[in-house]
Every structure is written in structure tokens, then in C-alpha cells.
């Protein structure tokens, strides 16, 4: 039964996709009347103006563009024109770095907050204040103080992915079962050993939930940050194609961004399953 | 000869009978024998040093004790731009060869962009990366951060930065003007029968940046038609690519924008070109090649080589017969990222106007590097007119400090061009004469302006 449910779901997904693509194709291929124009004038105009072609690309156009990018993902034609693969590599690199820094800070600080109610209470107002700040609000401040756009983007990733990890770590640590802590106390386990062998495994699933939320946020943020500072990365690619009003490429980027985000999320989901234990 | 009268040389005497170098009978004869700006520069420096040290013995003692370099640094505070000019005469090897120059993907940046694929930078021994940048505020921050060595900016931006409007005051310069003309007012198709700006009350219009010629020209144009740009219409700062999309989405009624945005709106069939900016003020400046004072004083040879490349590229771009080739070079994704035909229409001036006509305006955009200081004065009058700058402004001093006309002239001469002999000129905007010597009167003559 479970197998057939999976199969049926897959079939339904496929049907939905095909339906969506068909409607999309029909919607954009509605031919407006072709305007009568002086040929000299028409030569200076774009297709949208001469043939009434919709400015919105259809799924076939998008497919062709995807194929074009897949064929040559790593070309490099100067500082402002690089293949989709290279742009993605830049973005993933930035996200990895900023995210790693956030992990390094968030988990120890989260432990501290979780284990000490005093610190928890003391740091709470700061966390609550900084948590809801939008990544783009950090950007001017980062550019102004760090004075380097690449580092600023990494800083913004760091600051935005910090909070969910911090809060979840603190929550996981403070939620460690009293009995386990009491057993540890009875066995006279030292504080460091207690943290590493009792609390960490107990809190690990919650910590990973935080990390999973954070990676999603980091990937959201990088596109916005790169659109703002330009240079390299998938966000820059979107901006550059928007500059050319190429909706086609913007749709391709959206698909790619979604795909990479999904992969990143799945990696952490798998890691989470590894550390989760049955109660 | 020129070296003989270097006033920063402790061994030289400046005060004596005859001339300063001793080779001529009188000072007048000596000066007549000099040619070129480097020598004239020396004479200016000599005058400054003489004024500072009436007794030659004092000057020599001072130079010996602090060294010529320190003395020059101290004296050049009074004449920082002239100090940069000093370095040009030397034409030494560039101190720094790998440079980054930022640009915004619009045709105003043509000389800056084309100098890369067409080898103008290379010819000066420079390895320049031209980096596409997302917006004017970012280009400002990245140049202030020294991530870029120099950048494409809107001509009013170095003035705004130097005055500290919209950012912290930082001494900034416009080393050369990039383009003259080259903008247009584009309106949405639905307004094709409302061509008189008097009927534009309630319009939502866009310009690329607050401190831009686009903003000042649009406001000027509206005010001349009796429309108060602050109360009768809404003027928004919108990034150029968003302009076309917003026009299509009916969020704005039109814009005064740099090309290729105007032509792109026509190409996509969403707008028509109402008038070209050259019909508001023929040969108005638009964008500038900007560098910080630090860059100029710390690496004067690099700066000179870079500016020389720009000036040469600008001269090449100003020739009509080269325009098609340039369009093909700068249209690809690495630079403007636009269809070639759009860029070509802008540069050649043979274009579709969006209403079914093919127009031929060869000087739709032109390229002229000379940063007239009167341009800067005009810009400041408009900054005051619209309340961006308040209080007294020393027009002349700021104009000369920011628009480096003498430097550009020197390099143009070195490149075998003939720059103008003055740095200030009168011109007319929509038929009204602007006299750079009477900015206050000009400003007071406008009926529509922001109060206070």
C-alpha cells in the first residue's frame, strides 16, 4: 500500500507538472495581431513589438535556455560574464563560509545560554532585537564598516543564519531531560564530559533543526546580497539578466536556486536523521 | 630647461635679477620661452614658494631641513590638483598596473567599457578589469572603500560626495566627462497624444538617481512648462532596468533615463521617445570618470595613464564612423548585456522613436572628455534650486577642486588633441543663457524652486 501511495503521488506530481507546463505554454503563445510596419522601422524593433510575441517566455524557451546553460556551465568570458556553474560555485562558497562561521559562534554560545539561565535571560533581549532584522538592512552597514563587498556578503550570511541556530541550540540544551542530568551528576561526570556525552547527543536533533532553518535562510540571503553588491554569484547572474530584461534567464535562475536550496536542505535533513534516536 | 627652475630644488635660486633659470634676460622673456603646462606649473609653484618664503635663504633652509618631498606635500595642500598635474609631466611608469574600474551598464560608460575590449588600457601598460556594478550607491561605496581604483559616476556625484551630500564628505574628483547628450524622456505608449508637459500633472516619473543630470534636466524641463516637480508630479529614483519593467507594468508614466534604457523601452514596444535630452540642453554633460583624491596623489602615474586611456577612448568614440564597431564590442553579456541593435541605434543616432518613425540624430550621444568647471557650477545651482544643498556654496572653488579641467587639458594635449584654452564657458539650457560668473543671479531667476 505504501509503495502504491508513493507511486500514485509521483504520478499525480507528474500530471500536475504537465498540466502546468501546458497552461503556461498556451498562455504565452496567444498570438497578438502582427503590426503592419515599415520594414526599415521594424528592423530596429524587438520581436515583442513587431510580432506581438509575448514578453513572457514559454516552457519551451526556458527549456532551451536551460539546455544552453547545461551544455557549457563553466565558461569564463571576463569578469562580468561567467557560466552558471561558476556563479553557483561562488554563491555556495560564500554561503558555506558565512554559515560555517555562524556554526562556530552559534553552537558554543547556544550551549552557554542553554546551560546558564542567567546568560539566557541576559542575552535574550539582544537576540530578540537582532533576530528579525532583514539581511538587506545589514548590507549598507557591512559595506560601510567592513569596506569589502565580498566579506560584507559573507558577514550578512553569518549574521542572518546565526539566530535560528543559536535559539535552537539553547532550546535543545535547556530541554535536556532532568533524569539524564541527574544520572550524570550521580556518576560524578565532569562538566565538559557532561556537555559532550550527555547534553550534546540529547540536544543534537534540535541543534540540527536550527542548522536546517539557518541553511535555508543563508541561501535566501545570498541571492539578495549578491543582487545588491554585484560581481559574482547566482544573485549577480539574476541581476545581470534582469538588466537585460531576460525573463527567460531569470526563470532558469529561479529553478536553479530552488534546486540548490533543496539539495542543501536534504543534506542537513539526512544529517538530522543520523543523530535522531528513538525515545 | 624646465628642470632648472624647479622651486622645490634646494640648490636653485628663485630670487635674482634676470629670470629664475638664469638663461634668459628677464622673467617675462623666460616665461615666453616656456611652452606646455608642466613649465607653467613650475611657474605657479615658483610663485607660491616665493610668496611663502620671501627670502631665498629661508626657502633653502626649509627644503634642506624637511626634504623636497615633505615640502611639496605641504605646499600642494593649497593646490592639490595642480600637484597631480605635476606628475603628468614626468609620465613615469605606472605605480600600480592591475586596476579595477567600476561601471554601470549604460551607454554613458562607453569609453570606460570599450577601452577594455579595444585595448586602450593595454596600450597604456595597464591591466584593467571593468566591473559591472549594481547601482550608483554601491559604486560610490565601492570606490570609497578602495575596492575600485576609479569608477564611472554621474557627473553630479563627485560634487555631492565632496560636499558631503548623501554621504560623508570625501574629497572626490571628476577627472573627465564621459558623454555629452545621450539621455531621453521616454513615456508610456498610452501618453502618445499628451506630448505637452503642461498636461503632465499627476504623472509618476522616474530618474536613475537623486544626484544625477537626469534628475536636474527632468526637473528643469518640467519647471519650464510650469509644472512644479516637487508637488505636481512624483519623481522617483528607480534603477534603469526596473524602469522598463515598471513602464510595462504601468507603475510609472515615463522616465528621463540614460540609454540604452530609452531605446530598450522602444525596442520592447512599451514606450516612445518623447524628446532627447539634447533638446533640453545641447551638449550637456552626463556621466563622469571619477577618482578619489587619494588615488590621484598616491599613484599619480597610474592615474595619468588611466586618464590618458580614457581620453583616447573618448576621442575614438566621438567619431561617428567608429560607432558601429563600438556597439558590437560593448553589447555582449560581459558589458552592457543588451541586444546589439539597441546599442547601435543609440550610438549611431539612427533610431526608431516608438511612434513608427525612423529618426536620424547623429549627435544623439557624443563623447567629450573636457570637464568644464562651468558644468559643475550649473550642477550646484540646481542642487541648491531643489534643496539638496543648503546655504552658501563657494561655486568656483568646489568646481575647480572637483572638475579637474587642467589635468584633462594637459593629457588631451599630450594625446595630440586640442583642448579648450579656458575652463569655463557659457551655454544655454532651453534657451536661457547660463553665465558661470553669476550663479546666484541665475539661481534667483527661477520662479519654480524649492523654498528655503
XYZ file of C-alpha atoms in Angstrom:
731
model
C 0.000 0.000 0.000
C 2.781 2.454 0.947
C 4.547 1.719 -2.285
C 1.488 2.342 -4.341
C 0.861 5.568 -2.438
C 4.341 6.754 -3.395
C 3.738 5.751 -6.965
C 0.383 7.441 -7.100
C 1.850 10.624 -5.583
C 4.622 10.624 -8.172
C 2.107 10.178 -10.965
C -0.022 12.998 -9.610
C 3.055 15.259 -9.343
C 3.905 14.488 -12.932
C 0.364 15.167 -14.076
C 0.333 18.496 -12.235
C 3.645 19.456 -13.820
C 2.494 18.572 -17.321
C -0.754 20.430 -16.780
C 1.076 23.476 -15.512
C 3.501 23.470 -18.421
C 0.665 23.109 -20.922
C -1.287 26.008 -19.440
C 1.891 28.080 -19.357
C 2.665 27.334 -22.994
C -0.881 28.139 -24.101
C -0.954 31.321 -22.037
C 2.178 32.773 -23.603
C 1.638 31.640 -27.161
C -1.535 33.673 -27.593
C -0.636 35.495 -30.769
C -1.486 39.159 -30.759
C -2.056 40.644 -34.175
C 1.123 41.322 -36.080
C 1.543 45.035 -36.575
C 1.998 46.459 -40.013
C 5.280 48.324 -40.007
C 7.691 49.957 -42.326
C 10.422 47.305 -42.819
C 13.187 49.783 -42.020
C 11.456 50.639 -38.777
C 10.645 47.026 -37.985
C 14.322 46.101 -38.297
C 15.046 48.385 -35.366
C 12.381 46.891 -33.139
C 12.315 43.803 -30.969
C 10.129 40.758 -31.513
C 7.710 41.795 -28.795
C 6.901 44.953 -30.721
C 6.884 43.558 -34.269
C 5.264 40.149 -33.990
C 3.268 40.715 -30.832
C 5.190 37.872 -29.220
C 4.572 37.740 -25.504
C 7.370 39.162 -23.393
C 6.937 36.184 -21.101
C 8.853 33.137 -22.291
C 7.129 29.782 -22.591
C 8.346 26.496 -21.097
C 9.964 25.563 -24.402
C 12.079 28.759 -24.396
C 13.056 28.125 -20.797
C 13.952 24.526 -21.625
C 16.167 25.672 -24.467
C 17.904 28.157 -22.181
C 18.455 25.502 -19.529
C 19.990 23.256 -22.149
C 22.249 26.116 -23.285
C 23.477 26.662 -19.727
C 23.909 22.946 -19.055
C 25.998 22.496 -22.179
C 28.594 25.000 -21.030
C 28.280 25.735 -17.332
C 31.884 26.773 -16.688
C 32.780 29.288 -19.401
C 34.524 32.490 -18.357
C 34.301 35.482 -20.663
C 35.686 38.202 -18.476
C 34.788 39.469 -15.018
C 31.118 40.097 -15.784
C 30.186 37.049 -17.837
C 30.760 33.628 -16.333
C 28.929 30.333 -16.707
C 26.092 29.350 -14.411
C 28.293 26.691 -12.778
C 30.945 29.230 -11.807
C 28.319 31.637 -10.471
C 26.808 28.848 -8.374
C 30.216 27.869 -7.066
C 30.829 31.435 -5.896
C 27.472 31.583 -4.145
C 27.846 28.190 -2.494
C 31.353 29.135 -1.373
C 30.108 32.338 0.241
C 27.216 30.577 1.906
C 29.488 27.805 3.191
C 31.920 30.271 4.702
C 29.346 32.523 6.335
C 27.368 29.539 7.542
C 30.417 27.819 8.987
C 31.344 30.956 10.910
C 27.803 31.091 12.230
C 28.013 27.439 13.346
C 31.291 28.127 15.126
C 29.751 31.006 17.050
C 26.171 29.831 17.498
C 26.707 26.365 18.961
C 29.072 27.264 21.846
C 27.096 30.413 22.652
C 23.880 28.418 22.397
C 25.305 25.893 24.855
C 26.232 28.668 27.219
C 22.771 30.173 27.064
C 21.078 26.812 27.392
C 23.153 25.731 30.373
C 23.061 29.004 32.242
C 19.627 30.567 32.835
C 21.374 33.777 33.851
C 23.137 34.155 30.494
C 19.942 33.107 28.753
C 17.971 35.897 30.388
C 20.796 38.429 29.874
C 21.313 37.764 26.166
C 17.645 37.294 25.331
C 16.830 40.976 24.609
C 19.771 41.237 22.187
C 18.804 38.101 20.354
C 15.165 39.121 20.134
C 16.157 42.549 18.815
C 18.623 41.354 16.181
C 16.798 38.232 15.022
C 14.120 39.898 12.908
C 16.484 42.292 11.082
C 16.339 41.789 7.328
C 19.579 40.846 5.545
C 19.354 43.872 3.285
C 19.280 46.158 6.303
C 22.670 44.789 7.374
C 24.186 45.296 3.945
C 24.869 49.069 3.967
C 26.267 48.852 7.479
C 28.512 45.952 6.492
C 29.733 47.693 3.344
C 30.455 50.822 5.303
C 32.356 49.199 8.150
C 33.982 46.144 6.568
C 34.855 48.064 3.403
C 34.888 44.957 1.258
C 31.867 43.762 -0.661
C 32.845 40.080 -0.701
C 33.347 39.994 3.058
C 30.181 42.023 3.552
C 28.149 39.368 1.757
C 29.708 36.679 3.953
C 29.052 38.753 7.045
C 25.395 39.128 6.118
C 25.105 35.347 5.666
C 26.759 34.921 9.047
C 24.575 37.354 10.919
C 21.338 36.083 9.387
C 21.998 32.374 9.846
C 23.240 32.856 13.396
C 19.949 33.347 15.238
C 17.940 30.203 14.411
C 20.953 28.035 15.296
C 21.572 29.950 18.493
C 17.985 29.800 19.668
C 17.557 26.133 18.750
C 20.808 25.118 20.388
C 19.858 26.948 23.559
C 16.405 25.396 23.457
C 17.790 21.895 22.888
C 20.378 22.233 25.617
C 17.985 23.615 28.207
C 15.485 20.902 27.324
C 17.809 18.037 28.208
C 15.918 15.642 30.461
C 16.459 16.236 34.154
C 16.801 12.469 34.826
C 19.773 12.179 32.477
C 21.489 15.146 34.075
C 20.797 13.699 37.498
C 22.243 10.343 36.485
C 25.348 12.146 35.215
C 25.567 14.033 38.494
C 25.288 10.811 40.483
C 28.094 9.296 38.442
C 30.169 12.438 39.140
C 30.695 13.251 35.442
C 32.709 16.483 34.977
C 31.046 19.489 33.345
C 32.890 19.172 29.991
C 32.226 15.470 29.733
C 28.620 16.038 30.730
C 28.247 18.634 27.975
C 29.801 16.414 25.337
C 28.441 12.990 26.220
C 25.042 13.759 27.750
C 23.760 17.136 26.618
C 25.161 17.198 23.080
C 23.590 13.912 21.962
C 20.349 14.861 23.671
C 20.232 18.264 22.021
C 21.636 17.196 18.657
C 18.297 16.797 16.831
C 17.150 20.246 17.951
C 20.520 21.766 17.045
C 20.275 20.265 13.585
C 16.764 21.608 13.179
C 18.224 25.037 13.838
C 21.018 24.414 11.373
C 18.493 23.324 8.773
C 16.468 26.502 9.203
C 19.679 28.500 9.024
C 20.941 26.998 5.789
C 17.616 27.837 4.186
C 17.915 31.407 5.378
C 21.554 31.641 4.255
C 20.613 30.519 0.769
C 17.757 33.028 0.678
C 20.058 35.804 1.796
C 22.890 35.175 -0.650
C 20.741 35.923 -3.675
C 19.609 39.237 -2.237
C 23.118 40.165 -1.122
C 24.679 39.351 -4.473
C 21.987 41.242 -6.337
C 22.936 44.267 -4.291
C 26.721 44.138 -4.409
C 27.112 42.545 -7.834
C 30.317 40.977 -9.026
C 29.830 37.226 -8.983
C 27.367 34.645 -7.805
C 23.910 33.469 -8.749
C 22.335 36.628 -7.327
C 24.510 38.730 -9.598
C 23.504 36.490 -12.502
C 19.831 37.198 -11.814
C 20.503 40.920 -11.607
C 22.547 40.906 -14.798
C 19.813 39.104 -16.714
C 17.176 41.374 -15.236
C 19.264 44.219 -16.543
C 18.823 42.685 -19.981
C 15.127 42.123 -19.221
C 15.716 38.444 -19.960
C 12.852 36.842 -18.048
C 13.920 33.584 -19.627
C 17.206 33.524 -17.741
C 15.573 34.819 -14.583
C 13.217 31.808 -14.607
C 16.163 29.481 -15.167
C 17.957 31.053 -12.207
C 14.899 30.637 -10.017
C 14.789 26.942 -10.864
C 18.497 26.546 -10.163
C 18.328 28.475 -6.903
C 15.401 26.329 -5.796
C 17.207 23.147 -6.732
C 20.381 24.022 -4.843
C 18.373 25.149 -1.824
C 16.544 21.833 -1.846
C 19.804 19.871 -2.008
C 21.306 21.835 0.887
C 18.173 21.224 2.932
C 18.181 17.500 2.147
C 21.814 17.144 3.193
C 21.002 18.552 6.614
C 17.798 16.570 6.838
C 19.830 13.399 6.353
C 22.324 14.507 8.996
C 19.430 15.158 11.327
C 18.104 11.641 10.817
C 21.533 10.276 11.698
C 21.599 11.908 15.115
C 17.978 11.357 15.991
C 17.348 8.418 18.300
C 14.123 6.710 19.210
C 12.866 7.666 22.637
C 65.254 73.883 -19.245
C 62.129 73.183 -17.280
C 64.003 71.382 -14.570
C 66.258 74.338 -13.929
C 63.607 76.375 -12.245
C 62.111 73.718 -10.084
C 61.221 75.670 -6.939
C 61.414 72.510 -4.864
C 65.066 72.111 -5.625
C 67.078 73.468 -2.708
C 70.038 74.271 -4.903
C 68.118 76.694 -7.102
C 67.732 80.361 -6.612
C 64.402 81.894 -7.413
C 65.117 85.490 -6.447
C 67.630 87.191 -8.558
C 67.937 89.585 -11.408
C 67.116 88.233 -14.808
C 64.961 85.162 -14.866
C 64.588 82.249 -12.484
C 66.632 79.850 -14.540
C 69.298 82.324 -15.465
C 69.189 81.543 -19.137
C 67.030 84.492 -20.073
C 67.402 88.211 -19.667
C 64.155 88.755 -17.788
C 61.358 86.817 -16.165
C 58.995 87.823 -18.955
C 61.387 86.530 -21.587
C 61.828 83.295 -19.655
C 58.102 82.709 -19.411
C 57.649 83.488 -23.078
C 60.217 80.835 -23.888
C 58.325 78.228 -21.924
C 55.722 76.091 -23.537
C 53.420 73.369 -22.300
C 51.739 73.092 -18.973
C 54.474 71.429 -16.962
C 56.563 74.556 -17.229
C 53.653 76.802 -16.465
C 53.009 74.627 -13.462
C 56.564 75.295 -12.283
C 55.989 78.993 -12.618
C 52.863 78.698 -10.487
C 54.734 76.646 -7.914
C 57.538 79.180 -8.000
C 55.085 81.934 -7.285
C 53.667 80.021 -4.344
C 57.110 79.308 -2.939
C 58.135 82.922 -3.369
C 55.044 84.032 -1.533
C 55.726 81.592 1.283
C 59.443 82.361 1.521
C 60.244 85.936 0.604
C 63.908 85.275 1.361
C 65.536 82.614 -0.727
C 67.807 81.575 2.125
C 64.755 80.663 4.185
C 63.319 78.525 1.407
C 66.577 76.663 1.003
C 66.933 76.127 4.715
C 63.356 74.851 4.835
C 63.854 72.464 1.929
C 67.104 71.134 3.370
C 65.580 70.531 6.765
C 62.308 68.836 5.725
C 63.244 67.491 2.329
C 61.685 68.355 -1.005
C 59.001 65.667 -0.793
C 57.581 66.923 2.507
C 57.734 70.486 1.287
C 55.857 69.581 -1.852
C 53.248 67.730 0.158
C 52.830 70.715 2.448
C 52.632 73.227 -0.374
C 50.448 71.068 -2.535
C 47.766 71.245 0.121
C 46.997 74.636 -1.286
C 46.946 73.263 -4.823
C 46.174 69.542 -4.647
C 45.020 69.227 -8.227
C 48.000 71.088 -9.528
C 50.134 68.643 -7.635
C 48.621 65.840 -9.614
C 49.267 67.781 -12.758
C 52.897 67.934 -11.744
C 53.149 64.196 -12.001
C 51.814 64.103 -15.530
C 54.798 65.951 -16.845
C 57.011 63.185 -15.529
C 54.943 60.473 -17.348
C 56.736 57.813 -15.333
C 55.831 54.142 -15.252
C 52.517 53.430 -13.505
C 52.978 52.588 -9.822
C 50.127 50.096 -9.943
C 49.249 48.116 -13.033
C 46.311 45.921 -12.022
C 43.293 48.113 -11.609
C 39.595 47.740 -11.083
C 37.222 50.253 -12.583
C 33.525 50.036 -11.810
C 30.781 50.851 -14.277
C 27.016 50.851 -14.569
C 25.797 49.089 -17.722
C 24.600 52.117 -19.690
C 25.921 53.680 -22.884
C 27.208 56.699 -20.939
C 30.049 54.442 -19.805
C 31.035 53.666 -23.400
C 34.630 54.979 -23.233
C 35.301 53.240 -19.911
C 33.909 49.944 -21.184
C 35.252 49.928 -24.735
C 38.759 50.771 -23.547
C 38.910 47.209 -22.229
C 37.973 45.070 -25.270
C 39.526 47.539 -27.707
C 42.878 47.657 -25.937
C 43.100 51.294 -24.851
C 44.069 50.377 -21.296
C 46.578 47.837 -22.500
C 48.240 50.454 -24.664
C 48.979 52.495 -21.539
C 50.543 49.482 -19.847
C 47.575 48.900 -17.562
C 45.720 45.709 -16.788
C 42.240 46.978 -16.047
C 39.217 44.925 -15.065
C 35.993 46.760 -15.755
C 33.465 45.531 -13.221
C 29.739 45.821 -13.706
C 28.087 47.267 -10.632
C 24.515 47.078 -9.453
C 23.774 50.701 -8.633
C 25.044 54.210 -8.035
C 25.121 53.952 -4.262
C 27.090 50.707 -4.490
C 29.566 52.175 -6.963
C 30.033 55.107 -4.596
C 30.642 52.831 -1.611
C 32.956 50.520 -3.510
C 35.108 53.412 -4.706
C 35.154 54.967 -1.255
C 36.201 51.536 0.076
C 39.052 51.474 -2.435
C 37.714 48.262 -3.930
C 37.627 50.150 -7.199
C 40.510 52.389 -8.168
C 38.284 54.603 -10.231
C 34.722 54.456 -11.419
C 32.029 55.584 -13.752
C 29.805 58.027 -11.905
C 27.102 60.522 -12.664
C 28.745 63.918 -13.096
C 26.994 65.421 -10.042
C 28.113 62.569 -7.786
C 31.725 63.671 -7.188
C 30.364 67.111 -6.303
C 27.796 65.607 -3.943
C 30.446 63.370 -2.366
C 32.891 66.268 -1.976
C 30.193 68.464 -0.449
C 29.093 65.628 1.793
C 25.516 65.434 0.483
C 24.177 61.914 0.681
C 27.449 60.585 2.109
C 30.331 61.641 4.322
C 32.328 64.444 2.735
C 35.315 62.930 0.942
C 37.450 64.903 -1.485
C 36.467 63.484 -4.832
C 37.132 64.366 -8.408
C 35.624 64.109 -11.855
C 38.726 63.590 -13.957
C 36.883 63.530 -17.253
C 33.367 63.767 -18.566
C 32.288 60.562 -20.269
C 29.482 61.590 -22.525
C 27.508 64.622 -23.558
C 23.827 64.258 -24.504
C 22.674 60.642 -24.665
C 19.590 60.740 -22.441
C 15.929 60.987 -23.321
C 12.473 61.347 -21.865
C 10.524 58.189 -22.605
C 6.793 57.960 -21.986
C 4.403 55.043 -21.878
C 2.573 54.317 -25.127
C -0.754 55.425 -23.679
C 0.534 59.003 -23.485
C 1.393 59.322 -27.150
C -1.174 62.088 -27.585
C -0.115 64.011 -24.478
C 3.112 65.489 -25.699
C 2.849 68.856 -23.944
C 4.490 68.719 -20.475
C 1.869 71.204 -19.252
C -0.590 68.281 -19.259
C 1.619 66.058 -17.154
C 0.188 66.941 -13.737
C -0.062 63.806 -11.639
C 2.466 61.854 -13.670
C 4.757 59.394 -11.966
C 8.202 59.806 -13.458
C 11.485 58.046 -12.787
C 15.119 59.089 -12.778
C 18.082 56.821 -12.007
C 19.494 58.703 -9.010
C 18.845 61.840 -6.983
C 22.248 63.342 -7.747
C 22.071 62.959 -11.494
C 21.847 65.134 -14.560
C 18.701 63.153 -15.313
C 17.023 64.474 -12.206
C 18.121 68.068 -12.812
C 17.235 68.038 -16.520
C 13.819 66.498 -15.907
C 13.057 68.993 -13.151
C 14.275 71.853 -15.332
C 12.141 70.686 -18.247
C 9.032 70.327 -16.104
C 9.557 73.654 -14.334
C 9.916 75.463 -17.656
C 6.484 74.112 -18.556
C 5.080 75.423 -15.282
C 4.962 72.046 -13.532
C 6.430 72.030 -10.032
C 8.460 68.811 -9.921
C 8.063 68.536 -6.152
C 4.309 68.949 -5.902
C 2.666 68.415 -9.305
C 4.334 65.158 -10.254
C 6.083 62.354 -8.429
C 9.736 61.801 -9.273
C 11.208 58.527 -8.062
C 14.701 57.128 -8.159
C 14.437 53.800 -9.994
C 17.302 51.624 -11.267
C 17.390 51.659 -15.077
C 16.341 48.029 -15.754
C 13.390 48.420 -13.407
C 12.299 51.452 -15.404
C 11.305 49.476 -18.491
C 9.594 46.799 -16.417
C 7.731 49.450 -14.408
C 6.698 51.217 -17.576
C 5.332 47.949 -18.937
C 3.527 47.287 -15.664
C 2.020 50.780 -15.787
C 3.610 51.768 -12.476
C 5.199 54.868 -13.961
C 4.182 57.162 -16.789
C 7.659 57.836 -18.052
C 11.257 58.490 -17.207
C 14.289 60.535 -18.050
C 16.904 57.857 -18.274
C 20.276 57.023 -19.693
C 20.430 54.926 -22.813
C 20.076 52.087 -23.740
C 17.057 52.142 -21.403
C 15.069 54.523 -23.606
C 15.789 52.580 -26.743
C 15.112 49.328 -24.946
C 11.647 50.553 -23.995
C 11.013 51.324 -27.659
C 12.510 48.007 -28.761
C 10.183 46.120 -26.435
C 7.248 48.174 -27.596
C 6.342 49.623 -24.207
C 7.244 53.269 -24.699
C 8.177 56.022 -27.117
C 10.902 58.644 -27.027
C 9.289 61.971 -26.199
C 12.383 64.147 -26.579
C 16.112 63.626 -26.471
C 17.963 65.372 -23.678
C 19.974 67.261 -26.277
C 16.797 69.235 -26.990
C 16.815 70.463 -23.397
C 20.479 71.396 -23.267
C 22.598 70.583 -26.273
C 25.952 69.071 -25.288
C 25.073 68.743 -21.627
C 27.415 66.536 -19.600
C 26.049 63.351 -18.112
C 28.405 60.796 -16.648
C 31.920 61.241 -15.409
C 35.074 59.268 -14.854
C 35.676 59.684 -11.155
C 38.576 59.013 -8.821
C 39.319 59.854 -5.228
C 41.944 62.425 -4.307
C 43.850 59.644 -2.555
C 44.171 57.622 -5.729
C 45.423 60.648 -7.648
C 48.030 61.697 -5.109
C 49.223 58.209 -4.143
C 49.580 56.790 -7.640
C 49.844 59.821 -9.925
C 51.433 57.955 -12.827
C 48.780 55.264 -12.799
C 46.118 57.923 -12.663
C 47.680 59.736 -15.605
C 47.949 56.542 -17.646
C 44.366 55.592 -16.848
C 43.040 59.012 -17.715
C 45.070 59.004 -20.912
C 43.439 55.708 -21.919
C 40.001 57.154 -21.186
C 40.698 60.344 -23.105
C 41.951 58.368 -26.080
C 38.943 56.051 -25.990
C 36.647 59.048 -25.711
C 38.220 60.624 -28.788
C 37.789 57.343 -30.680
C 34.165 57.072 -29.569
C 33.379 60.620 -30.652
C 33.967 59.695 -34.300
C 30.736 58.641 -35.998
C 32.422 56.097 -38.252
C 33.600 54.046 -35.261
C 30.232 53.813 -33.549
C 29.008 50.573 -35.118
C 32.198 48.762 -34.185
C 31.957 50.093 -30.623
C 28.329 48.982 -30.329
C 29.323 45.452 -31.308
C 32.133 45.470 -28.723
C 30.154 46.697 -25.733
C 26.780 44.995 -26.261
C 27.700 41.424 -25.103
C 26.805 39.993 -21.718
C 30.173 40.885 -20.215
C 29.450 44.598 -20.669
C 26.036 46.133 -21.385
C 24.200 42.833 -21.888
C 21.785 44.266 -24.442
C 20.761 43.358 -27.996
C 23.329 44.829 -30.409
C 20.682 46.602 -32.445
C 19.555 48.563 -29.369
C 23.079 49.762 -28.576
C 23.712 50.510 -32.225
C 20.622 52.689 -32.518
C 21.764 54.708 -29.521
C 25.331 55.198 -30.693
C 24.670 55.829 -34.395
C 21.677 58.051 -33.764
C 19.557 56.306 -36.389
C 16.751 55.001 -34.270
C 13.131 54.011 -34.037
C 11.255 56.536 -31.896
C 8.481 54.159 -30.862
C 5.819 56.025 -32.843
C 6.632 54.482 -36.195
C 9.312 56.909 -37.343
C 12.969 56.282 -38.011
C 14.896 59.315 -36.814
C 18.410 60.352 -37.701
C 20.143 62.381 -34.997
C 23.885 61.717 -35.290
C 24.685 63.676 -32.121
C 22.090 61.881 -30.024
C 25.049 60.957 -27.862
C 28.578 62.272 -28.145
C 31.756 61.834 -26.179
C 33.802 64.795 -24.995
C 36.105 64.412 -22.002
C 36.620 68.053 -21.091
C 35.213 68.706 -17.586
C 34.192 72.347 -17.929
C 34.127 73.873 -14.489
C 31.043 75.821 -15.538
C 29.229 72.457 -15.782
C 29.982 71.919 -12.112
C 28.726 75.397 -11.263
C 25.465 74.751 -13.118
C 25.035 71.449 -11.314
C 25.498 73.192 -7.961
C 22.912 75.844 -8.843
C 20.425 73.026 -9.468
C 21.421 71.232 -6.261
C 20.551 74.447 -4.437
C 17.458 75.050 -6.511
C 15.963 71.724 -5.463
C 17.092 71.930 -1.853
C 19.776 69.233 -1.967
C 22.399 71.743 -0.896
C 21.531 74.460 1.576
C 23.295 77.685 2.422
C 26.239 79.364 0.774
C 28.325 77.456 -1.735
C 31.692 78.584 -2.998
C 30.837 77.574 -6.566
C 34.169 78.384 -8.130
C 36.336 76.708 -5.512
C 34.306 73.490 -5.484
C 34.078 73.398 -9.263
C 37.822 73.712 -9.664
C 38.599 71.210 -6.960
C 36.210 68.576 -8.291
C 36.227 69.014 -12.073
C 39.887 68.603 -13.000
C 39.830 70.616 -16.191
C 43.521 71.475 -16.169
C 44.568 67.834 -15.810
C 42.295 66.737 -18.629
C 43.582 69.563 -20.827
C 47.174 68.562 -20.201
C 46.559 64.945 -21.141
C 44.465 65.882 -24.137
C 47.355 67.980 -25.358
C 49.737 65.064 -24.815
C 47.437 62.934 -26.939
C 47.649 65.456 -29.731
C 44.160 66.823 -29.184
C 43.305 70.474 -28.835
C 41.542 71.102 -25.547
C 39.773 74.392 -24.909
C 42.006 77.137 -23.538
C 39.589 78.188 -20.817
C 37.895 76.023 -18.218
C 34.641 77.905 -18.119
C 32.072 78.675 -20.777
C 28.568 79.994 -21.035
C 25.853 77.855 -22.528
C 22.119 77.888 -22.736
C 19.620 75.490 -21.274
C 16.243 75.592 -23.010
C 17.118 78.975 -24.464
C 18.179 80.530 -21.172
C 21.788 81.680 -21.021
C 23.835 80.498 -18.064
C 26.712 82.736 -17.042
C 29.049 80.766 -14.730
C 30.263 84.018 -13.202
C 26.780 84.872 -11.944
C 25.392 81.644 -10.481
C 23.473 83.433 -7.725
C 21.593 85.618 -10.181
C 20.868 82.578 -12.332
C 19.501 80.680 -9.366
C 17.355 83.609 -8.260
C 15.854 83.976 -11.715
C 13.865 80.729 -11.444
C 10.247 81.068 -10.431
C 9.744 77.403 -9.620
C 12.190 76.211 -6.989
C 12.083 74.608 -3.625
C 11.521 77.222 -0.957
C 14.206 77.649 1.684
